[in-house]
Amino acid sequence: MAGLLALVLAAGTTAGCSGSGGSAADATGPLQVWVRGSGDSMKAYQDIFSAFTKQTGIKVDVFSTLTDFETKLSAAATAHRLPDVAIDDAAQLGSFETQGIIQQIQPAQISGSGQIDATAWNEAKDHSGADYAVPFSVQANLLFIRKDWLDRLHLPVPTTWAQVVQDSVDFTKDDPDGDGKSDTYGMDVPGSTMRGYVSWWWSTMLWQAGGDYVKNDGNGKYTAALNGPAAVSAARDFEQLACTDKVVQPGYLNDTTTDTNKAFETGVTGMYLTGPYAFATFDATAIKGKYVVVAPPLGPTQATLAEGTDMYLMAGAKSDEARELLSFMVSAQAQNLGMSAVPTATVVRLPVNKTVSAATAHQGDTRWTLAQQVYESEGRFEYDSLPNWTALRQLASDDINKMMADCADPSSAMNGLNTQFQQTLQQQGVAG
């Protein structure tokens, strides 16, 4: 692994330094591809790129990082050294388009575009309906639960949010691991403001309660909706968990998903709302076989956070070769490699190619069947198509984190956040 990482870093240095003026997309030479990822994920991407090179003869130089990826892209744009292709969260689409660092996509120029899931394609459009990315992977969150804790306390698998709350209280107060210590907590929450984590996590609670961040007024216009009764109720429910019931892990307001993964796999927490990519993470730890996954309980609205990984054709790219890569990445061969080439890193969580089955790729693992069902039946994406959704998500995260830190009045907090949302929508030119 060390050798591979050294190779990746070396490739990254090449990507960052290549070219003299213009983008890294010089007229000749390997395709420059930047990937937001690290560790074993890069092994999976490297397997896909190697298969692409074997098929087409086009070489790929890769740079990868999880740290300040978008900042590095902006710096590369300023230095006229953008890569040919960037692979990053779908949530970055609006920001990248606003910065003018990505090219519009013509789906007809992507081989196999007709095999791509329509919902995934829709998330690659901006607020005017133009395509600005090619989807590579999708997912929707599931509820991970310590089954051995449920069994020890004779608790049912929760099917309602009321049961989730009650099980969280019992996991916190009734020593589910039997060690005689008061050292367990019911709910695992990434409450950090970094990359908007706390808003990202809270989205499912908001939507399940029937609330929303914005209301679509049509014609590309939106109105802030966070001061509605359902949104305030969802904020109050979150505060009840952490401030009143105290069933969330200590220090959660500073925790990213790296921290919450560790809390779940080390027996600090018993329930965790996260994506199916965590199967690989947790199955490599001592809790393998000790947890189950279920669909998040439904509320008044049937909606669970969905996400995507998109491929962006960067400004100044070697377009023909880059489109060949994008076409290959959505092929059945590449999608299967992304799911199964490296068991510890599923860079394709759910395939965007409709001819590919996640359950088949994972040798009949029914958890992936459930993940596909949840995505199809209740998956809801954030407002990735807005001119800068990441700025709005950051606003939400900052205010929700502060509300939770102070255990402040949810109604006042949501009113204040709603005002900021409306002002930001106006600044982005999409206020209704």
Short mmCIF file of C-alpha atoms in Angstrom, two decimals:
data_model
loop_
_atom_site.label_atom_id
_atom_site.label_comp_id
_atom_site.label_asym_id
_atom_site.label_seq_id
_atom_site.Cartn_x
_atom_site.Cartn_y
_atom_site.Cartn_z
CA MET A 1 0.00 0.00 0.00
CA ALA A 2 2.82 2.38 0.84
CA GLY A 3 4.20 1.87 -2.62
CA LEU A 4 0.87 2.63 -4.21
CA LEU A 5 0.40 5.78 -2.16
CA ALA A 6 3.84 6.92 -3.13
CA LEU A 7 2.91 6.32 -6.75
CA VAL A 8 -0.31 8.30 -6.34
CA LEU A 9 1.48 11.16 -4.64
CA ALA A 10 4.07 11.17 -7.35
CA ALA A 11 1.34 11.23 -9.96
CA GLY A 12 -0.30 14.09 -8.04
CA THR A 13 2.90 16.08 -8.10
CA THR A 14 3.10 15.55 -11.81
CA ALA A 15 -0.49 16.71 -12.23
CA GLY A 16 0.04 19.80 -10.11
CA CYS A 17 3.20 20.85 -11.91
CA SER A 18 2.44 19.89 -15.47
CA GLY A 19 1.87 22.40 -18.18
CA SER A 20 3.18 25.89 -18.62
CA GLY A 21 0.29 28.25 -18.81
CA GLY A 22 -3.13 26.97 -19.85
CA SER A 23 -4.60 24.06 -17.99
CA ALA A 24 -3.04 20.74 -17.12
CA ALA A 25 -5.11 19.70 -20.09
CA ASP A 26 -2.22 20.22 -22.44
CA ALA A 27 -2.77 19.06 -25.99
CA THR A 28 -0.68 15.94 -25.50
CA GLY A 29 0.25 13.64 -22.66
CA PRO A 30 -1.76 11.58 -20.21
CA LEU A 31 -5.19 12.65 -19.01
CA GLN A 32 -4.92 14.53 -15.73
CA VAL A 33 -7.59 13.29 -13.33
CA TRP A 34 -8.16 14.61 -9.82
CA VAL A 35 -10.14 12.48 -7.39
CA ARG A 36 -11.47 13.49 -3.99
CA GLY A 37 -10.50 10.36 -2.12
CA SER A 38 -7.72 8.61 -0.27
CA GLY A 39 -6.47 5.27 1.01
CA ASP A 40 -7.95 2.11 -0.44
CA SER A 41 -10.36 4.12 -2.59
CA MET A 42 -7.44 5.06 -4.78
CA LYS A 43 -6.65 1.39 -5.37
CA ALA A 44 -10.14 0.97 -6.78
CA TYR A 45 -9.87 4.06 -8.98
CA GLN A 46 -6.44 2.94 -10.16
CA ASP A 47 -7.88 -0.44 -11.20
CA ILE A 48 -10.57 1.35 -13.22
CA PHE A 49 -8.09 3.70 -14.88
CA SER A 50 -5.76 0.80 -15.69
CA ALA A 51 -8.64 -1.02 -17.41
CA PHE A 52 -9.42 2.17 -19.34
CA THR A 53 -5.81 2.52 -20.49
CA LYS A 54 -5.71 -1.15 -21.52
CA GLN A 55 -8.85 -0.67 -23.62
CA THR A 56 -8.07 2.70 -25.19
CA GLY A 57 -4.32 3.23 -24.91
CA ILE A 58 -4.99 6.57 -23.18
CA LYS A 59 -2.86 6.98 -20.06
CA VAL A 60 -4.16 8.61 -16.87
CA ASP A 61 -2.20 10.54 -14.25
CA VAL A 62 -4.04 10.73 -10.93
CA PHE A 63 -3.94 13.19 -8.08
CA SER A 64 -6.04 12.44 -5.02
CA THR A 65 -6.72 14.01 -1.65
CA LEU A 66 -9.51 14.45 0.87
CA THR A 67 -7.97 17.60 2.28
CA ASP A 68 -9.15 20.93 0.83
CA PHE A 69 -9.87 19.30 -2.53
CA GLU A 70 -12.06 22.14 -3.81
CA THR A 71 -9.59 24.76 -2.57
CA LYS A 72 -6.84 23.04 -4.52
CA LEU A 73 -9.04 22.99 -7.62
CA SER A 74 -9.68 26.73 -7.29
CA ALA A 75 -5.96 27.33 -6.92
CA ALA A 76 -5.30 25.21 -10.00
CA ALA A 77 -7.83 27.30 -11.94
CA THR A 78 -6.10 30.50 -10.87
CA ALA A 79 -2.79 29.05 -12.00
CA HIS A 80 -4.33 27.83 -15.29
CA ARG A 81 -3.46 24.26 -14.35
CA LEU A 82 -6.85 22.59 -14.08
CA PRO A 83 -6.95 18.84 -14.66
CA ASP A 84 -8.95 17.33 -17.50
CA VAL A 85 -11.44 15.58 -15.22
CA ALA A 86 -12.35 15.98 -11.54
CA ILE A 87 -14.30 13.38 -9.56
CA ASP A 88 -16.04 14.89 -6.56
CA ASP A 89 -19.33 15.18 -4.69
CA ALA A 90 -22.43 16.00 -6.73
CA ALA A 91 -23.05 18.83 -4.24
CA GLN A 92 -20.16 20.79 -5.79
CA LEU A 93 -21.87 21.17 -9.20
CA GLY A 94 -23.33 24.62 -8.68
CA SER A 95 -20.18 26.02 -7.12
CA PHE A 96 -17.97 24.66 -9.93
CA GLU A 97 -20.31 26.04 -12.60
CA THR A 98 -20.46 29.44 -10.90
CA GLN A 99 -16.66 29.55 -10.84
CA GLY A 100 -16.62 28.74 -14.55
CA ILE A 101 -14.20 25.85 -14.12
CA ILE A 102 -16.33 23.09 -15.67
CA GLN A 103 -17.73 22.50 -19.14
CA GLN A 104 -21.31 21.75 -20.08
CA ILE A 105 -21.92 18.12 -20.94
CA GLN A 106 -23.80 16.86 -23.97
CA PRO A 107 -25.17 13.46 -22.86
CA ALA A 108 -25.33 12.29 -26.48
CA GLN A 109 -21.51 12.55 -26.58
CA ILE A 110 -21.20 10.09 -23.66
CA SER A 111 -21.35 6.48 -24.84
CA GLY A 112 -23.83 4.49 -22.78
CA SER A 113 -25.58 7.63 -21.50
CA GLY A 114 -28.92 5.96 -22.16
CA GLN A 115 -28.09 3.30 -19.57
CA ILE A 116 -27.62 5.85 -16.79
CA ASP A 117 -30.31 6.07 -14.11
CA ALA A 118 -32.61 9.03 -14.84
CA THR A 119 -32.54 10.30 -11.25
CA ALA A 120 -28.75 10.34 -11.29
CA TRP A 121 -28.73 12.20 -14.62
CA ASN A 122 -31.16 14.74 -13.21
CA GLU A 123 -28.73 15.48 -10.35
CA ALA A 124 -26.07 16.36 -12.91
CA LYS A 125 -28.13 19.31 -14.16
CA ASP A 126 -27.89 22.89 -12.99
CA HIS A 127 -30.93 24.94 -11.95
CA SER A 128 -31.62 25.85 -15.60
CA GLY A 129 -31.68 22.19 -16.64
CA ALA A 130 -28.30 22.14 -18.42
CA ASP A 131 -26.04 19.11 -17.85
CA TYR A 132 -22.75 19.96 -16.15
CA ALA A 133 -21.52 16.57 -14.93
CA VAL A 134 -21.74 12.84 -15.57
CA PRO A 135 -22.89 10.76 -12.59
CA PHE A 136 -20.56 7.97 -11.42
CA SER A 137 -22.07 6.68 -8.17
CA VAL A 138 -25.19 7.23 -6.02
CA GLN A 139 -26.41 6.17 -2.60
CA ALA A 140 -28.99 6.82 0.10
CA ASN A 141 -28.47 6.62 3.85
CA LEU A 142 -29.45 3.61 5.93
CA LEU A 143 -29.87 3.21 9.68
CA PHE A 144 -27.09 1.07 11.18
CA ILE A 145 -28.00 -0.53 14.53
CA ARG A 146 -26.06 -2.69 16.99
CA LYS A 147 -28.12 -5.90 16.87
CA ASP A 148 -26.29 -7.43 19.81
CA TRP A 149 -27.31 -4.42 21.92
CA LEU A 150 -30.94 -4.78 20.88
CA ASP A 151 -30.85 -8.47 21.79
CA ARG A 152 -29.21 -7.91 25.16
CA LEU A 153 -31.86 -5.33 26.13
CA HIS A 154 -34.71 -7.25 24.44
CA LEU A 155 -35.54 -4.30 22.20
CA PRO A 156 -37.21 -4.45 18.79
CA VAL A 157 -35.61 -3.18 15.62
CA PRO A 158 -37.12 0.33 15.41
CA THR A 159 -39.63 0.98 12.66
CA THR A 160 -40.74 4.44 13.81
CA TRP A 161 -38.85 7.56 14.89
CA ALA A 162 -40.45 7.21 18.35
CA GLN A 163 -38.84 3.76 18.64
CA VAL A 164 -35.52 5.16 17.44
CA VAL A 165 -35.65 7.69 20.25
CA GLN A 166 -36.65 5.08 22.84
CA ASP A 167 -33.92 2.66 21.74
CA SER A 168 -31.41 5.53 21.87
CA VAL A 169 -32.44 6.25 25.46
CA ASP A 170 -32.16 2.56 26.41
CA PHE A 171 -28.76 2.22 24.70
CA THR A 172 -27.57 5.19 26.74
CA LYS A 173 -28.98 4.22 30.13
CA ASP A 174 -29.19 0.43 30.27
CA ASP A 175 -25.60 -0.72 29.68
CA PRO A 176 -26.21 -2.55 26.36
CA ASP A 177 -22.63 -3.87 26.19
CA GLY A 178 -22.84 -5.30 29.71
CA ASP A 179 -19.53 -3.93 30.92
CA GLY A 180 -21.07 -2.35 34.02
CA LYS A 181 -20.08 1.14 32.90
CA SER A 182 -22.13 4.09 31.75
CA ASP A 183 -20.12 4.53 28.56
CA THR A 184 -22.54 3.99 25.67
CA TYR A 185 -24.79 6.33 23.69
CA GLY A 186 -27.77 5.78 21.47
CA MET A 187 -27.19 8.04 18.49
CA ASP A 188 -24.04 8.68 16.45
CA VAL A 189 -24.05 12.23 15.02
CA PRO A 190 -21.39 13.99 12.92
CA GLY A 191 -22.15 17.44 14.28
CA SER A 192 -19.16 19.31 12.90
CA THR A 193 -19.62 22.30 10.63
CA MET A 194 -16.80 21.04 8.38
CA ARG A 195 -18.12 20.52 4.81
CA GLY A 196 -21.61 21.04 6.26
CA TYR A 197 -21.69 17.70 8.11
CA VAL A 198 -24.34 18.53 10.69
CA SER A 199 -26.80 19.87 8.11
CA TRP A 200 -26.04 16.88 5.88
CA TRP A 201 -26.92 14.50 8.75
CA TRP A 202 -30.00 16.48 9.83
CA SER A 203 -31.44 16.51 6.29
CA THR A 204 -33.19 13.17 6.75
CA MET A 205 -34.84 14.34 9.99
CA LEU A 206 -35.93 17.56 8.28
CA TRP A 207 -37.43 15.86 5.26
CA GLN A 208 -38.99 12.98 7.22
CA ALA A 209 -40.77 15.61 9.34
CA GLY A 210 -42.19 17.17 6.20
CA GLY A 211 -39.93 20.23 6.23
CA ASP A 212 -37.43 21.50 3.68
CA TYR A 213 -34.61 23.97 3.16
CA VAL A 214 -36.28 25.81 0.29
CA LYS A 215 -39.51 25.81 -1.66
CA ASN A 216 -39.26 25.47 -5.44
CA ASP A 217 -41.32 28.31 -6.93
CA GLY A 218 -40.73 27.14 -10.50
CA ASN A 219 -38.87 28.86 -13.32
CA GLY A 220 -35.58 28.41 -11.46
CA LYS A 221 -36.70 30.41 -8.42
CA TYR A 222 -36.69 29.32 -4.75
CA THR A 223 -37.91 30.65 -1.42
CA ALA A 224 -36.36 29.79 1.94
CA ALA A 225 -38.57 27.40 3.94
CA LEU A 226 -36.69 26.75 7.17
CA ASN A 227 -39.09 28.71 9.38
CA GLY A 228 -42.02 26.41 8.60
CA PRO A 229 -43.63 24.34 11.39
CA ALA A 230 -42.19 21.04 10.15
CA ALA A 231 -38.63 22.41 9.95
CA VAL A 232 -38.90 23.87 13.45
CA SER A 233 -40.26 20.53 14.69
CA ALA A 234 -37.29 18.69 13.13
CA ALA A 235 -34.90 21.10 14.83
CA ARG A 236 -36.68 20.58 18.13
CA ASP A 237 -36.47 16.78 17.74
CA PHE A 238 -32.71 17.01 17.15
CA GLU A 239 -32.29 19.20 20.20
CA GLN A 240 -34.38 16.79 22.26
CA LEU A 241 -31.95 13.97 21.44
CA ALA A 242 -28.81 15.88 22.38
CA CYS A 243 -29.84 18.47 24.96
CA THR A 244 -32.71 16.81 26.84
CA ASP A 245 -32.35 13.05 26.41
CA LYS A 246 -28.53 13.33 26.11
CA VAL A 247 -28.31 10.22 23.93
CA VAL A 248 -25.71 11.59 21.46
CA GLN A 249 -22.02 10.84 21.89
CA PRO A 250 -19.92 13.42 23.81
CA GLY A 251 -18.08 15.94 21.65
CA TYR A 252 -20.37 15.32 18.69
CA LEU A 253 -20.40 18.99 17.68
CA ASN A 254 -16.77 18.64 16.62
CA ASP A 255 -17.13 15.19 15.05
CA THR A 256 -16.76 14.49 11.34
CA THR A 257 -17.71 11.14 9.82
CA THR A 258 -14.22 9.84 10.50
CA ASP A 259 -14.94 10.36 14.21
CA THR A 260 -18.45 8.93 14.08
CA ASN A 261 -17.28 5.85 12.18
CA LYS A 262 -14.82 5.22 15.00
CA ALA A 263 -17.52 5.79 17.65
CA PHE A 264 -19.78 3.17 16.05
CA GLU A 265 -17.11 0.56 15.38
CA THR A 266 -15.61 0.83 18.89
CA GLY A 267 -18.91 0.41 20.73
CA VAL A 268 -19.44 4.00 21.87
CA THR A 269 -22.69 4.42 19.92
CA GLY A 270 -25.47 2.04 18.91
CA MET A 271 -27.29 3.72 16.01
CA TYR A 272 -25.86 5.57 13.03
CA LEU A 273 -27.51 7.10 10.00
CA THR A 274 -24.97 6.87 7.17
CA GLY A 275 -24.29 5.53 3.70
CA PRO A 276 -23.78 1.92 2.55
CA TYR A 277 -20.09 2.58 1.89
CA ALA A 278 -19.74 2.02 5.63
CA PHE A 279 -20.33 -1.73 5.17
CA ALA A 280 -16.73 -2.13 4.06
CA THR A 281 -15.47 -0.01 6.94
CA PHE A 282 -17.40 -1.79 9.69
CA ASP A 283 -17.03 -5.29 8.27
CA ALA A 284 -13.27 -4.87 8.72
CA THR A 285 -13.70 -4.33 12.47
CA ALA A 286 -14.77 -6.32 15.52
CA ILE A 287 -18.45 -5.35 15.02
CA LYS A 288 -18.77 -7.37 11.82
CA GLY A 289 -21.91 -9.51 12.26
CA LYS A 290 -22.99 -7.51 15.31
CA TYR A 291 -24.95 -4.80 13.49
CA VAL A 292 -27.92 -4.72 11.15
CA VAL A 293 -29.08 -2.13 8.66
CA VAL A 294 -32.66 -1.06 8.07
CA ALA A 295 -34.45 1.59 6.07
CA PRO A 296 -34.69 4.81 8.10
CA PRO A 297 -38.16 4.96 9.69
CA LEU A 298 -40.64 6.99 7.72
CA GLY A 299 -42.22 10.22 8.91
CA PRO A 300 -44.99 12.32 7.42
CA THR A 301 -42.81 12.51 4.30
CA GLN A 302 -41.02 9.56 2.71
CA ALA A 303 -37.52 10.94 2.17
CA THR A 304 -33.98 9.93 3.09
CA LEU A 305 -30.79 11.75 2.19
CA ALA A 306 -29.33 10.61 -1.14
CA GLU A 307 -25.94 11.61 -2.52
CA GLY A 308 -23.89 11.21 -5.62
CA THR A 309 -20.36 11.26 -6.93
CA ASP A 310 -20.06 13.12 -10.22
CA MET A 311 -17.40 13.42 -12.91
CA TYR A 312 -16.70 16.96 -14.09
CA LEU A 313 -15.18 17.84 -17.46
CA MET A 314 -12.93 20.74 -16.57
CA ALA A 315 -12.43 23.93 -18.55
CA GLY A 316 -9.65 23.51 -21.11
CA ALA A 317 -9.73 19.71 -20.94
CA LYS A 318 -8.55 17.37 -23.67
CA SER A 319 -12.22 16.90 -24.40
CA ASP A 320 -12.25 13.93 -26.76
CA GLU A 321 -10.01 11.78 -24.55
CA ALA A 322 -11.81 12.97 -21.40
CA ARG A 323 -15.19 12.03 -22.85
CA GLU A 324 -13.79 8.58 -23.65
CA LEU A 325 -12.88 8.25 -19.98
CA LEU A 326 -16.30 9.46 -18.80
CA SER A 327 -17.96 6.98 -21.15
CA PHE A 328 -15.81 4.16 -19.82
CA MET A 329 -16.51 5.12 -16.19
CA VAL A 330 -20.27 4.56 -16.64
CA SER A 331 -19.80 1.24 -18.46
CA ALA A 332 -20.79 -2.00 -16.77
CA GLN A 333 -17.10 -2.99 -16.58
CA ALA A 334 -16.02 0.13 -14.71
CA GLN A 335 -19.09 0.24 -12.48
CA ASN A 336 -18.49 -3.37 -11.40
CA LEU A 337 -14.81 -2.65 -10.78
CA GLY A 338 -15.81 0.33 -8.63
CA MET A 339 -18.00 -1.89 -6.48
CA SER A 340 -15.87 -5.00 -6.13
CA ALA A 341 -12.24 -4.57 -7.25
CA VAL A 342 -11.19 -3.55 -3.74
CA PRO A 343 -13.45 -5.04 -1.03
CA THR A 344 -12.46 -2.39 1.50
CA ALA A 345 -13.38 0.53 -0.75
CA THR A 346 -16.61 0.66 -2.76
CA VAL A 347 -16.06 3.83 -4.79
CA VAL A 348 -19.22 2.95 -6.70
CA ARG A 349 -21.75 2.68 -3.89
CA LEU A 350 -24.81 2.05 -6.04
CA PRO A 351 -24.27 1.84 -9.80
CA VAL A 352 -25.59 4.58 -12.05
CA ASN A 353 -25.65 2.07 -14.92
CA LYS A 354 -29.10 0.46 -14.93
CA THR A 355 -27.74 -2.81 -16.32
CA VAL A 356 -25.57 -3.38 -13.24
CA SER A 357 -26.75 -4.82 -9.89
CA ALA A 358 -25.09 -3.89 -6.60
CA ALA A 359 -26.34 -7.07 -4.91
CA THR A 360 -24.86 -9.22 -7.69
CA ALA A 361 -21.55 -7.37 -7.56
CA HIS A 362 -21.46 -7.99 -3.81
CA GLN A 363 -22.23 -11.71 -4.19
CA GLY A 364 -25.87 -11.56 -3.13
CA ASP A 365 -25.36 -9.43 -0.01
CA THR A 366 -28.97 -8.41 0.75
CA ARG A 367 -27.83 -5.21 2.46
CA TRP A 368 -27.08 -3.83 -1.00
CA THR A 369 -30.53 -4.86 -2.18
CA LEU A 370 -31.97 -2.81 0.68
CA ALA A 371 -29.67 0.11 -0.17
CA GLN A 372 -30.93 0.05 -3.76
CA GLN A 373 -34.56 -0.09 -2.61
CA VAL A 374 -34.15 2.85 -0.22
CA TYR A 375 -32.41 4.93 -2.89
CA GLU A 376 -35.14 4.22 -5.43
CA SER A 377 -38.13 4.58 -3.12
CA GLU A 378 -37.21 7.46 -0.82
CA GLY A 379 -33.80 8.87 -1.76
CA ARG A 380 -33.80 12.66 -1.94
CA PHE A 381 -30.81 14.72 -3.02
CA GLU A 382 -29.85 18.07 -1.58
CA TYR A 383 -30.25 21.12 -3.81
CA ASP A 384 -27.02 20.42 -5.69
CA SER A 385 -28.22 22.28 -8.77
CA LEU A 386 -28.44 25.69 -7.06
CA PRO A 387 -25.70 28.15 -8.01
CA ASN A 388 -23.90 27.45 -4.72
CA TRP A 389 -25.64 24.85 -2.57
CA THR A 390 -22.46 24.24 -0.56
CA ALA A 391 -22.61 27.86 0.69
CA LEU A 392 -26.22 27.37 1.79
CA ARG A 393 -25.41 24.05 3.45
CA GLN A 394 -22.56 25.71 5.30
CA LEU A 395 -24.95 28.41 6.56
CA ALA A 396 -27.31 25.71 7.82
CA SER A 397 -24.49 23.81 9.49
CA ASP A 398 -23.09 26.86 11.26
CA ASP A 399 -26.48 27.85 12.68
CA ILE A 400 -27.60 24.32 13.62
CA ASN A 401 -24.27 23.64 15.30
CA LYS A 402 -24.60 26.87 17.30
CA MET A 403 -28.21 26.11 18.19
CA MET A 404 -27.20 22.70 19.50
CA ALA A 405 -24.16 24.03 21.35
CA ASP A 406 -26.33 26.56 23.18
CA CYS A 407 -29.43 24.35 23.38
CA ALA A 408 -31.14 27.46 22.06
CA ASP A 409 -34.77 27.96 21.09
CA PRO A 410 -35.30 26.05 17.79
CA SER A 411 -37.96 28.44 16.54
CA SER A 412 -35.71 31.47 16.88
CA ALA A 413 -32.77 29.60 15.39
CA MET A 414 -34.75 28.51 12.34
CA ASN A 415 -36.17 32.01 11.83
CA GLY A 416 -32.66 33.45 11.82
CA LEU A 417 -31.37 30.75 9.48
CA ASN A 418 -34.32 31.23 7.16
CA THR A 419 -33.54 34.94 6.81
CA GLN A 420 -29.94 34.15 5.89
CA PHE A 421 -31.08 31.53 3.38
CA GLN A 422 -33.40 34.00 1.64
CA GLN A 423 -30.67 36.64 1.48
CA THR A 424 -28.23 34.12 0.01
CA LEU A 425 -30.76 32.92 -2.55
CA GLN A 426 -31.11 36.55 -3.61
CA GLN A 427 -27.35 36.93 -3.88
CA GLN A 428 -27.25 33.82 -6.05
CA GLY A 429 -29.97 35.23 -8.29
CA VAL A 430 -32.54 32.49 -7.68
CA ALA A 431 -34.79 33.99 -4.99
CA GLY A 432 -38.50 33.69 -5.64
#
